[in-house]
Coordinates of C-alpha atoms in Angstrom, one line a residue:
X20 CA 74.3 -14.0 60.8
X21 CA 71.9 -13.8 57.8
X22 CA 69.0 -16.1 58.7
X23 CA 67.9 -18.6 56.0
X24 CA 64.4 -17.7 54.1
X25 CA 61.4 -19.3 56.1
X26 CA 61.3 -22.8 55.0
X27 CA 63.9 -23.1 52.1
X28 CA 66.0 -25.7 54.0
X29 CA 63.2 -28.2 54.4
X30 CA 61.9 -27.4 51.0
X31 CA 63.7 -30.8 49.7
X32 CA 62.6 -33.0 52.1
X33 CA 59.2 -31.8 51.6
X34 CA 59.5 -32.3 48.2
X35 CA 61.5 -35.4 48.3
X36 CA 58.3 -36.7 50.5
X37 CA 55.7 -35.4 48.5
X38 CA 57.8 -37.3 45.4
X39 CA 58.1 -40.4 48.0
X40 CA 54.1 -40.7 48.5
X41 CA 53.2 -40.1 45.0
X42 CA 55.0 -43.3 44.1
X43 CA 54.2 -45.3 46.6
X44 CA 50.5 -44.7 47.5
X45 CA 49.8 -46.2 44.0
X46 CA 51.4 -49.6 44.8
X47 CA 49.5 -49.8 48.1
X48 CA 46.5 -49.1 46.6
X49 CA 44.4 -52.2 45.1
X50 CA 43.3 -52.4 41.7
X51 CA 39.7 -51.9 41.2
X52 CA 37.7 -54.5 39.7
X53 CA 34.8 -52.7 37.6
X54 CA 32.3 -56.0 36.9
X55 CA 30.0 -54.9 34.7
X56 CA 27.1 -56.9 32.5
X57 CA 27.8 -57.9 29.3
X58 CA 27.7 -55.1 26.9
X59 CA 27.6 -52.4 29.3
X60 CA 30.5 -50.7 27.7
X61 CA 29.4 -51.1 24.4
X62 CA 26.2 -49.4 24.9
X63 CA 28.1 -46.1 27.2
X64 CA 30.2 -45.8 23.5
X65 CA 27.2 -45.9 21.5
X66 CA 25.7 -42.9 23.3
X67 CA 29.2 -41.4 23.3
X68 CA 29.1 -41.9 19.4
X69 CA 25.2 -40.2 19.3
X70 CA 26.0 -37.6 21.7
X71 CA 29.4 -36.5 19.3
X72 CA 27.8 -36.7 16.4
X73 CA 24.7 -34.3 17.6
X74 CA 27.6 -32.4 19.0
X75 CA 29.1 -32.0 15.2
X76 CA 25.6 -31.5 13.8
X77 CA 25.1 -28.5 16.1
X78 CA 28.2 -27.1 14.9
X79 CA 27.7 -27.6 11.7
X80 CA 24.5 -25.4 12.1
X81 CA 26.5 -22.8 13.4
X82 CA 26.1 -22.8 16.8
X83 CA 29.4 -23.2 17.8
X84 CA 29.0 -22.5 21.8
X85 CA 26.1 -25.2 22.0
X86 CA 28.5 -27.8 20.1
X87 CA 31.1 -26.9 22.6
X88 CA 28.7 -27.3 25.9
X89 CA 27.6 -30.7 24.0
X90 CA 31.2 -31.8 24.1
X91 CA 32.1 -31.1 27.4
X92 CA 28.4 -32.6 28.8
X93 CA 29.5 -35.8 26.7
X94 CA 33.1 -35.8 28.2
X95 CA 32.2 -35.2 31.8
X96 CA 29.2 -36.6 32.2
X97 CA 28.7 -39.7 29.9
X98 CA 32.2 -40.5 29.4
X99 CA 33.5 -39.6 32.9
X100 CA 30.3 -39.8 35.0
X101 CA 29.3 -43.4 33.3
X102 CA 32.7 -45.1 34.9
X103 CA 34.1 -45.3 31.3
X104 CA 37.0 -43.5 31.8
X105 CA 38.0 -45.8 34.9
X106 CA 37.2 -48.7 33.7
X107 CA 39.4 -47.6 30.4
X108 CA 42.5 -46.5 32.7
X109 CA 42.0 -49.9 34.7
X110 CA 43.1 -52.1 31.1
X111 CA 44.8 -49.2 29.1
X112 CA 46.5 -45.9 30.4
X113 CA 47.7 -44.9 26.8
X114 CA 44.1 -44.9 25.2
X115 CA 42.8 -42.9 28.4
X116 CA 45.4 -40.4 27.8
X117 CA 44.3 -40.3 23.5
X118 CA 41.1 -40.1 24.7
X119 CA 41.6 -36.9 26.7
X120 CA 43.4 -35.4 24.0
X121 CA 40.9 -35.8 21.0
X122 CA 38.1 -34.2 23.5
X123 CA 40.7 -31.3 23.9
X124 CA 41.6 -31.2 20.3
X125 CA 37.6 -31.5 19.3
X126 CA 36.9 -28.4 20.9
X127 CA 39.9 -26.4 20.0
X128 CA 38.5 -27.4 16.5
X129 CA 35.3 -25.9 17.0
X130 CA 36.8 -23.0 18.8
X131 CA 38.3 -22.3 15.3
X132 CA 35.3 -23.3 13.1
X133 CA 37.4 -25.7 11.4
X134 CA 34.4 -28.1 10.1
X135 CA 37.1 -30.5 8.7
X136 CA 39.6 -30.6 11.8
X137 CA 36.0 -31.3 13.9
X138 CA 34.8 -34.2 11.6
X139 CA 38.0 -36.0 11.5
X140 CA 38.0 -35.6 15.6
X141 CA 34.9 -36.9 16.3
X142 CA 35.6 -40.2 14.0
X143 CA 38.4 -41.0 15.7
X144 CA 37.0 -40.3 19.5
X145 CA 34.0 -43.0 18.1
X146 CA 36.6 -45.1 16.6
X147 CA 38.5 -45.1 19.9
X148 CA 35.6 -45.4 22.9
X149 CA 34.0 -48.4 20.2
X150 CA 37.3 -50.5 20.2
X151 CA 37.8 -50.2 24.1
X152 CA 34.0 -50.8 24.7
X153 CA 34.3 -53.9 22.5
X154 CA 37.6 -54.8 24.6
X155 CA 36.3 -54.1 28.1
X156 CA 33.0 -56.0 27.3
X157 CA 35.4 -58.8 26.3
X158 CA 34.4 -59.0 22.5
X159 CA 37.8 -57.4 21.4
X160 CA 38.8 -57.5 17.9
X161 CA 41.0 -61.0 16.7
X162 CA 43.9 -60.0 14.4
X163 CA 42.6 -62.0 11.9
X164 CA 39.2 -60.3 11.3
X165 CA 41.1 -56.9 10.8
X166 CA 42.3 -55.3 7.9
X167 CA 46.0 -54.9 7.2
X168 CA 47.5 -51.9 5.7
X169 CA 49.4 -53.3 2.3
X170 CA 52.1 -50.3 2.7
X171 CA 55.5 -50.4 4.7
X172 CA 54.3 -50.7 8.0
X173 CA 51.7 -53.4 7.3
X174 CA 54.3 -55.5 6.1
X175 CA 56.3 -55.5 8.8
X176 CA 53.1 -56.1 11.3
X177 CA 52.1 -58.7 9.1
X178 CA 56.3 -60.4 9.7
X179 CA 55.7 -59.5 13.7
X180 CA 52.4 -61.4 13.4
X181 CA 53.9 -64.5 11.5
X182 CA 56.8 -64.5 14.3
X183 CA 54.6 -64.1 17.5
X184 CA 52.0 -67.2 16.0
X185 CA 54.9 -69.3 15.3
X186 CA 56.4 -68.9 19.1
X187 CA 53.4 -69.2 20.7
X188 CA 52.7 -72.6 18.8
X189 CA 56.3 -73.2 19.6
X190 CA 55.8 -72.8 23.2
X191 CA 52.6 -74.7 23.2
X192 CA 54.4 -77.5 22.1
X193 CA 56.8 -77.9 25.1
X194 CA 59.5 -76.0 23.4
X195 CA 59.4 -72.3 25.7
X196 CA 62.8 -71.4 24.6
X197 CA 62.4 -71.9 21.0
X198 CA 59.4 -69.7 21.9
X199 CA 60.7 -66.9 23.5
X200 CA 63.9 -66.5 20.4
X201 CA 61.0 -66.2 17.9
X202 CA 59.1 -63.3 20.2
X203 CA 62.7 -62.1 20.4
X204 CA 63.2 -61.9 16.8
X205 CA 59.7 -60.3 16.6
X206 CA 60.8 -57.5 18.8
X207 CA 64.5 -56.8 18.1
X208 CA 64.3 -57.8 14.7
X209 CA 61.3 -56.2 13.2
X210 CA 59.8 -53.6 16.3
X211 CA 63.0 -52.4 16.6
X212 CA 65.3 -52.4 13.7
X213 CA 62.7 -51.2 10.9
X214 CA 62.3 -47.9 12.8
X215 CA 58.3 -49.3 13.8
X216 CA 59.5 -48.8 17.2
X217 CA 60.4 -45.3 16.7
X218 CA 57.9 -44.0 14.4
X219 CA 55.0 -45.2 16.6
X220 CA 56.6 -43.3 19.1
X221 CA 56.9 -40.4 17.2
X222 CA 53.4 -40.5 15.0
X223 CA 51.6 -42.6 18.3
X224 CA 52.9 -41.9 21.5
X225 CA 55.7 -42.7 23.7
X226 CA 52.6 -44.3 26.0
X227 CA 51.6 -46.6 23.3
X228 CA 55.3 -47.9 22.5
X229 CA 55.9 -48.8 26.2
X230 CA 53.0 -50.8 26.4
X231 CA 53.4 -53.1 23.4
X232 CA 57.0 -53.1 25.1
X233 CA 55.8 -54.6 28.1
X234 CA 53.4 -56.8 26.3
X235 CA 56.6 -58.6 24.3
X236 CA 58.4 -58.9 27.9
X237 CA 54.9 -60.6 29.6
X238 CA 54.3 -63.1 26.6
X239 CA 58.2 -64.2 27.2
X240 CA 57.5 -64.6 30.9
X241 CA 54.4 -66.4 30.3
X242 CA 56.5 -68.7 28.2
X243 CA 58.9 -69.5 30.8
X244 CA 56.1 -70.1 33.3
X245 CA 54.4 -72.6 30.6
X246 CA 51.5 -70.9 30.8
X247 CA 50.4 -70.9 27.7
X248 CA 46.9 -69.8 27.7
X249 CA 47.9 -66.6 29.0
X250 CA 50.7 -66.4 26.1
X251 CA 47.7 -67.2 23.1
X252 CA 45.5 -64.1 25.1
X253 CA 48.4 -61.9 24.8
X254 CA 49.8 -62.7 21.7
X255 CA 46.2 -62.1 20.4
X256 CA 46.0 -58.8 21.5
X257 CA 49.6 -57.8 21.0
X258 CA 48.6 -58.2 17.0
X259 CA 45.4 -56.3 17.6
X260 CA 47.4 -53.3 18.7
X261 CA 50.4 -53.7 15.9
X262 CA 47.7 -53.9 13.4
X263 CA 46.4 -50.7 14.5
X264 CA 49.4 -48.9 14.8
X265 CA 50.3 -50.1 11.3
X266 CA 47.1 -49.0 9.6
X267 CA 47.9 -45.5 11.4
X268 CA 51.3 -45.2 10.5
X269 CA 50.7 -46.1 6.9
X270 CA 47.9 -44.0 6.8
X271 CA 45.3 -46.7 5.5
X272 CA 41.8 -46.3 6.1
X273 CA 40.2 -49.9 6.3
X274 CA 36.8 -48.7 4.9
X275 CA 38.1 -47.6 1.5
X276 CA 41.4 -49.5 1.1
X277 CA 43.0 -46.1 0.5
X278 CA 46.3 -45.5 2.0
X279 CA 48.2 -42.4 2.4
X280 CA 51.9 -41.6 4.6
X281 CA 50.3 -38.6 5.8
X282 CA 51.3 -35.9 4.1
X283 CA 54.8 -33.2 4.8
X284 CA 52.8 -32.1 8.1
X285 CA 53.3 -35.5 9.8
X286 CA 56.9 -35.9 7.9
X287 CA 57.4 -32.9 9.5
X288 CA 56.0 -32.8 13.4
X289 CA 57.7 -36.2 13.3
X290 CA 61.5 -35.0 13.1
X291 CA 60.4 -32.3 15.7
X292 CA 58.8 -34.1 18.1
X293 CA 62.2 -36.4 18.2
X294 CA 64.4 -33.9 18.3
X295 CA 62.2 -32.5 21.4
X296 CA 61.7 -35.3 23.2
X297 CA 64.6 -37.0 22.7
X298 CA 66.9 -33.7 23.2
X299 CA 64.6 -31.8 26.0
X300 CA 66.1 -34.8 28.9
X301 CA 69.9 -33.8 27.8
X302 CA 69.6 -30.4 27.8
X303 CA 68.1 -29.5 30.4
X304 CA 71.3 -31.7 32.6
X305 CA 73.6 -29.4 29.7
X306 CA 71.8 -26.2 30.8
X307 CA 71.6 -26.9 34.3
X308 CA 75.3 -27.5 35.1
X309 CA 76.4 -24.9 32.7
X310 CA 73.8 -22.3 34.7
X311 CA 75.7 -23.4 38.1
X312 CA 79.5 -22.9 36.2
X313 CA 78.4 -19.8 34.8
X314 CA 77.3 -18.8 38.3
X315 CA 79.6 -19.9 40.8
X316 CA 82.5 -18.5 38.3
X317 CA 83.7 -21.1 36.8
X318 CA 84.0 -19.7 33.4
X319 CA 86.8 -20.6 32.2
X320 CA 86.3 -24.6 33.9
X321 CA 83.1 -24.9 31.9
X322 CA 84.9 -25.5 28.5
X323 CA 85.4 -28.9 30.1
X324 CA 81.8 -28.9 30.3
X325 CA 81.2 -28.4 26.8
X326 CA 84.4 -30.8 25.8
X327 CA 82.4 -33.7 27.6
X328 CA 78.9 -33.3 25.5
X329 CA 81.3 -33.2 22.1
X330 CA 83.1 -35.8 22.8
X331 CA 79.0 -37.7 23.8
X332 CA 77.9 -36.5 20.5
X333 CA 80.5 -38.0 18.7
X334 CA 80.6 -41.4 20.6
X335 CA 77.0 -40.8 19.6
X336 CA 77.4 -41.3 16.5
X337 CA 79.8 -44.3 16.7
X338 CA 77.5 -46.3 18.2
X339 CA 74.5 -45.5 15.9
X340 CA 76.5 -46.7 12.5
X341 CA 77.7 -49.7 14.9
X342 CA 73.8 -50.1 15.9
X343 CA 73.1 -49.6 11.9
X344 CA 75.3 -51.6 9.9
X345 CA 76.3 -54.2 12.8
X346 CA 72.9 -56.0 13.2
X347 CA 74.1 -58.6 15.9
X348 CA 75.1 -55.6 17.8
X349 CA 71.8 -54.0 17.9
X350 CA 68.8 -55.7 19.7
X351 CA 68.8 -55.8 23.4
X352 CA 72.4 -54.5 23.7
X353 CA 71.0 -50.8 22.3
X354 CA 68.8 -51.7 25.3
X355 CA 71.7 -52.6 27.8
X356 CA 73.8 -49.4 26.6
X357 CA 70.4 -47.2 27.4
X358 CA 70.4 -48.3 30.7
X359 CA 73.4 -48.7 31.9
X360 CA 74.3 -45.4 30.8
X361 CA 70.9 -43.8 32.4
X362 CA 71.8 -45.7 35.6
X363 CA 75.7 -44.1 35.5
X364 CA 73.6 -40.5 34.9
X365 CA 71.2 -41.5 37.9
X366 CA 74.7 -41.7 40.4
X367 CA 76.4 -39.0 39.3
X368 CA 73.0 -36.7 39.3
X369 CA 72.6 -38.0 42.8
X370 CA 76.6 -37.0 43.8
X371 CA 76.4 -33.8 42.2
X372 CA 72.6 -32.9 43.7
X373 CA 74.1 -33.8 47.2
X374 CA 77.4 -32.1 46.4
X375 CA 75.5 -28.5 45.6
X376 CA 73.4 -28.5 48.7
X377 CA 76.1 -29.1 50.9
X378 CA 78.0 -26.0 49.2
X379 CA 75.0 -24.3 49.1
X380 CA 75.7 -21.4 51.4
X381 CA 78.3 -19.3 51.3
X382 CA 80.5 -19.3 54.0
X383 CA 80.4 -23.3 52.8
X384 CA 81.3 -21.7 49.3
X385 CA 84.2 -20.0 50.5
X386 CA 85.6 -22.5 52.4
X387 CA 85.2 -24.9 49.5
X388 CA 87.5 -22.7 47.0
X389 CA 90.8 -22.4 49.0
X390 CA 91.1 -25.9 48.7
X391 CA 90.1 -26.4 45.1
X392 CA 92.9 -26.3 42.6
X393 CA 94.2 -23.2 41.2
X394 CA 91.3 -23.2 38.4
X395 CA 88.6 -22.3 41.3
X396 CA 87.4 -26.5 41.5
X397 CA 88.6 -29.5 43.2
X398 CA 89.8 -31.6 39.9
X399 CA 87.6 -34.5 41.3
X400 CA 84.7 -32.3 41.2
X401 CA 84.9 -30.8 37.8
X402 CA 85.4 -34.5 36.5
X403 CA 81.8 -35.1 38.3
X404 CA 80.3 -32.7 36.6
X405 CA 81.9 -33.1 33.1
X406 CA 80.9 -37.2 33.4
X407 CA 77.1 -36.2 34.2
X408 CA 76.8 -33.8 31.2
X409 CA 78.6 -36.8 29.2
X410 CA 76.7 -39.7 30.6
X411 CA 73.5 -37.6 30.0
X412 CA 74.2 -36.6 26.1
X413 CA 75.5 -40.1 25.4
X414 CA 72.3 -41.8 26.4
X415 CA 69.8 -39.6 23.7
X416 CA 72.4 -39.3 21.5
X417 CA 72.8 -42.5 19.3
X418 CA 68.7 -43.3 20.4
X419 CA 68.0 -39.6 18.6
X420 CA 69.7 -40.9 15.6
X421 CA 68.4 -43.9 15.0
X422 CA 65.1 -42.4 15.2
X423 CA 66.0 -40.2 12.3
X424 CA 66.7 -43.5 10.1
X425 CA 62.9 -44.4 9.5
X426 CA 61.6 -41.0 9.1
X427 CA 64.3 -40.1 6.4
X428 CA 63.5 -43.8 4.7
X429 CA 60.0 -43.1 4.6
X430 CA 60.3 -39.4 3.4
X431 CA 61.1 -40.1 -0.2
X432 CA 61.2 -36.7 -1.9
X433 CA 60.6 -34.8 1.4
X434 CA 63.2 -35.4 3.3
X435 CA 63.8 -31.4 3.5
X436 CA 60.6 -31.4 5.5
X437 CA 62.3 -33.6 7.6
X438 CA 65.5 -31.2 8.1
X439 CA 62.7 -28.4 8.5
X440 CA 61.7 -30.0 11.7
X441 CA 65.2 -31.5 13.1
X442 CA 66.2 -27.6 12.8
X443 CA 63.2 -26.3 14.6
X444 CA 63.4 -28.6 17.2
X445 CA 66.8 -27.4 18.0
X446 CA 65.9 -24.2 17.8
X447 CA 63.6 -24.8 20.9
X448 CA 66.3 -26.5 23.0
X449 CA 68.5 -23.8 22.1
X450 CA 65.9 -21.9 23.5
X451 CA 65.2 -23.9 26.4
X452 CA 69.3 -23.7 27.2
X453 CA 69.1 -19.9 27.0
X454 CA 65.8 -19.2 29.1
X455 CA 67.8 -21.5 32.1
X456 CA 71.0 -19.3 31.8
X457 CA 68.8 -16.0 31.7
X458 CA 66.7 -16.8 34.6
X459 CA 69.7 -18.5 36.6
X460 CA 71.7 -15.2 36.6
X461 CA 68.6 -13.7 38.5
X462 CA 68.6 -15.7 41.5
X463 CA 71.1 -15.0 44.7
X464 CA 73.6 -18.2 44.7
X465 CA 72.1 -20.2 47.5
X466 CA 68.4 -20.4 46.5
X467 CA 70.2 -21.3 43.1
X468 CA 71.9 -24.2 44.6
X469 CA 69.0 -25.5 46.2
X470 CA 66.6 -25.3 43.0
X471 CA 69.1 -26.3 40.7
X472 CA 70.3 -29.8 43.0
X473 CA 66.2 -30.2 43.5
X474 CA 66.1 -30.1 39.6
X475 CA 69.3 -32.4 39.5
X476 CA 67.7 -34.7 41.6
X477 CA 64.1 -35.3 40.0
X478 CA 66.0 -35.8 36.8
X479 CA 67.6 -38.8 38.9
X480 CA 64.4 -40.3 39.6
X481 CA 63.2 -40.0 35.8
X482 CA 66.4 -41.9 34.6
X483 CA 65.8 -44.6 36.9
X484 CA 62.2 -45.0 35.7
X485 CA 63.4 -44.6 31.8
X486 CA 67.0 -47.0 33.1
X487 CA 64.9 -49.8 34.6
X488 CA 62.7 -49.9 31.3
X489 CA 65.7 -50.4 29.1
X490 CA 67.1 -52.7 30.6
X491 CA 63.9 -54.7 31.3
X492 CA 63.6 -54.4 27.4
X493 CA 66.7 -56.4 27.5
X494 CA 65.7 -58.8 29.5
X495 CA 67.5 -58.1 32.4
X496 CA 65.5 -57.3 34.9
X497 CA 61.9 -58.4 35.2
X498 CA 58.7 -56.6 34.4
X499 CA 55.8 -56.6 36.7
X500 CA 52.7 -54.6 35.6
X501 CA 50.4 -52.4 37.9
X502 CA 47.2 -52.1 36.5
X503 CA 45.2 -48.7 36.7
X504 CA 48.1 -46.5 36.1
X505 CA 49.1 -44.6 33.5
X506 CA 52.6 -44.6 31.5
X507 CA 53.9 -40.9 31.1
X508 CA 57.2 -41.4 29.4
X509 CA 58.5 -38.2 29.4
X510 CA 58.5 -38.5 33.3
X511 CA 60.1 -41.9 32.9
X512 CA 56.9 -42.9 35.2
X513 CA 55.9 -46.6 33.8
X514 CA 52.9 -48.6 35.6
X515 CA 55.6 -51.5 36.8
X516 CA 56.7 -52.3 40.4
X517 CA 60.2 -52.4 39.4
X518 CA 60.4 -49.4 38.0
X519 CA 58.0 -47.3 40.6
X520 CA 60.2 -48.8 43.2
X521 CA 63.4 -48.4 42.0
X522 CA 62.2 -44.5 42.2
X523 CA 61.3 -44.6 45.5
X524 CA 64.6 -46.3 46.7
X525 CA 66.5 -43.4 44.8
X526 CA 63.8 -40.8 46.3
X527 CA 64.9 -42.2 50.3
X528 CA 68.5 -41.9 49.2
X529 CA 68.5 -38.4 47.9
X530 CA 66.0 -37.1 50.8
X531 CA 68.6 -39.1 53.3
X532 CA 71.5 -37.4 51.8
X533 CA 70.0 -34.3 52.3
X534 CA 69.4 -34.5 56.1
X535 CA 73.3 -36.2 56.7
X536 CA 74.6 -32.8 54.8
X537 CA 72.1 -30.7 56.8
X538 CA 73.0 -32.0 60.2
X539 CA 76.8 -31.7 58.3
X540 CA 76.9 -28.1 57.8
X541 CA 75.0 -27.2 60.9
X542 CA 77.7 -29.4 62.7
X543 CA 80.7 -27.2 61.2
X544 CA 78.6 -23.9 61.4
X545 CA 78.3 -23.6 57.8
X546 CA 75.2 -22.5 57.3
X547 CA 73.8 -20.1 57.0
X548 CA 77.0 -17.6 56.9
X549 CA 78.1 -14.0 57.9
X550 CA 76.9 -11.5 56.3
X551 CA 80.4 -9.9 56.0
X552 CA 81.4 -13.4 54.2
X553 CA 78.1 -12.6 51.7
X554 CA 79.6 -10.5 49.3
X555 CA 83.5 -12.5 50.1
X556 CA 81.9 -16.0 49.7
X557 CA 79.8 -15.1 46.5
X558 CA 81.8 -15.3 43.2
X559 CA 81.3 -14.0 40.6
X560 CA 77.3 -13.9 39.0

């Protein structure tokens, strides 16, 4: 009998539990309340603001190791040490997350003696700790003292704007429901169907987008509860944040009234990072099943494989001119599709996870292939795996190309830049596709199994983070917010109980599976196999 490697079989409940306590420790864990006098904050990001600027004076003299020590001194020790960060994470997760990436980008800027790069990088870490003091000291800007970009973007925050006053008057009236269509038509109408949605996303951050998202959602619940106080607070400081993001997509500077798109570079890093993000989920579900065809020997099946993701792209592509050109079909049912669709893909990537491991040995393996069809795999099977690759595609597909929409509108004479960075994009999932094949054909069959049905199985839980989201978008399901914790959307982690513990139920399901096939195939004496049956039960690599 070949013995199993030290550990491997409990390497996915380990995992699974790790997974398990990571989401639930945060939702047992209290928010902390950071009182603080009046001001407190205020003052921490005005010796932030000194500190940066003696930091860019010292470059600027040429001492480019003392600017760097500067930076990191005012990073851990005034902006960390002072309880800044914490209290920043505690109201917004997204600015936390900028925050730490402009002291990242500030020293790689110094690092390359780029004077300009550094300058621009310390304005906007001022601009940033100044506005969140000014909002954690509860003297937050009002939309109507701020500036409004007069370009594309501003226009359509300035509609938003005009919406979200007139339901919240609405609501304060005694009408709620009248309310709640005019925050609607805010959101589906202008957030979504202009492309700001996507673009902020793109130019901004995914972490940004999902919480303006949940900030439409909580004004609508605050209607229906008639609490209206809360709805004028939110609505004030939704307008805040749409105002910002429209003076940064429009590229207006407030100062000097000057206002500028940004330039090819941001034309450009904008059709990548969609492409990326938006592709990256997909493919890796593509290149993960393929790896497994290619490996167990199912060469010839895996055209189905392939014949499933056309057939995605092109219903893809359906639904995006329906989305387009079919306004009433847009708005929260884009939503509904999303997540229904990521919800199908969280099922099938649980089945197919479970399926693997069960088959994951190889005296399992052979006994499996006698009683497939005569094409190596059980019809019911290959129709498993052909509907996760589909369900997968289909749910970035039409989403990827409505993203495109805004950034070709707003390109103008550029739009090859935009090409430039749809093409390199793919180029890096092409990539990504290749490096999972190459490394796949290295590993002996069963350890493949197991890693690739771990793989199969996190990407379950990030769909039903990402799932829940949609469909709380379209008002669906509810949306309650946990305060403290950050958004990583690429994860499909969102700071919400629904949608941490809809992960964890799919986490106890997938680690329960496991154990019923474990006891399983030690039951039948599956696992782990005769060595005689090693070379019989493996096909071929």
């Amino acid at each position: 009998m070949v013995d199993r490697p030290a550990g491997l079989h409990r390497l996915p409940v380990a995992i699974g539990v790790i997974l398990l306590l990571a989401v639930l420790l945060p939702l047992s864990r209290p928010a902390t309340a950071v009182a603080e006098p009046a001001g407190q904050w205020t003052t921490v990001a005005q010796q932030i603001s000194d500190e940066l600027d003696a930091a860019a004076a010292t470059f600027h003299d040429g001492d480019q190791d003392g600017a760097k020590n500067q930076v990191r001194d005012t990073r851990y020790k005034t902006y960390v040490g002072s309880g800044f960060e914490e209290a920043l994470g505690a109201k917004s997760g997204a600015d936390v997350k900028d925050a730490d990436m402009d002291f990242a980008l500030l020293i790689q800027a110094i690092k390359d003696n780029n004077g300009t790069e550094v300058d621009s990088r310390v304005d906007e870490l001022k601009r940033l700790v100044t506005d969140a003091a000014q909002t954690l000291d509860g003297n937050s800007q009002r939309a109507e003292d701020m500036p409004i970009s007069p370009g594309k973007w501003g226009q359509v925050a300035s509609t938003m704007i005009d919406l979200l006053n007139q339901g919240r008057d609405a609501s304060a009236a005694g009408d709620p429901d009248r309310g709640k269509e005019l925050v609607n038509e805010a959101y589906y109408g202008n957030y979504e169907t202009t492309g700001f949605e996507k673009v902020t996303m793109s130019r901004v951050s995914g972490a940004r987008v999902s919480t303006i998202e949940l900030e439409f959602a909580n004004i609508k619940r605050d209607m229906t509860d008639q609490d209206n106080d809360s709805v004028a607070t939110r609505v004030a400081e939704l307008e805040v944040m749409l105002i910002q993001d429209a003076n940064t997509l429009d590229g207006y500077d407030p100062s000097t009234g000057a206002t500028s798109e940004g330039g090819g570079l941001t034309l450009f890093l904008s059709a990548f990072l969609v492409i990326l993000r938006e592709g990256l989920e997909a493919i890796l579900v593509v290149a993960a099943v393929m790896a497994f065809m290619i490996k167990a020997g199912l060469r010839r099946e895996s055209r189905a494989i392939w014949a499933g993701v056309a057939l995605a792209v092109l219903i893809s592509g359906a639904l995006a001119l329906l989305f387009h050109f079919v306004t009433a079909a847009a708005g929260s049912n884009q939503e509904l599709l999303e997540g229904v669709t990521a919800l199908v893909a969280v099922a099938m990537l649980i089945w197919v996870s479970n399926w693997m491991i069960e088959n994951s040995d190889h005296a399992s393996w052979k006994k499996y292939l006698p009683g497939s069809t005569e094409n190596g795999i059980s019809r019911a099977s290959l129709f498993s795996l052909v509907l996760v690759t589909f369900v997968a595609v289909l749910r970035e597909g039409a989403e990827t190309i409505l993203f495109y929409q805004p950034i070709l509108a707003m390109a103008g004479d550029d739009t090859h830049l935009v090409w430039l960075g749809l093409a390199v994009g793919a180029v890096c999932l092409v990539l990504v596709y290749v490096a999972i094949r190459f490394f796949s054909l290295r590993i002996p069959l069963r350890p493949f199994f197991i890693i690739t049905s771990i793989f199969l199985a996190a990407m379950a839980v990030v769909f039903t983070g990402s799932g829940i989201k949609e469909l709380q978008e379209a008002d669906v399901l509810p949306s309650t917010a946990i305060d403290g914790l950050p958004t990583i959307d690429l994860l499909g982690i969102y700071p919400r109980v629904e949608n941490l513990t809809g992960q964890a139920v799919v986490l106890v399901i997938i680690v329960a599976l496991y154990v019923i096939g474990s006891r399983r195939q030690r039951r039948r004496g599956g696992a782990p196999g005769d060595r005689g049956e090693r070379t019989a039960g493996q096909t071929t690599e």
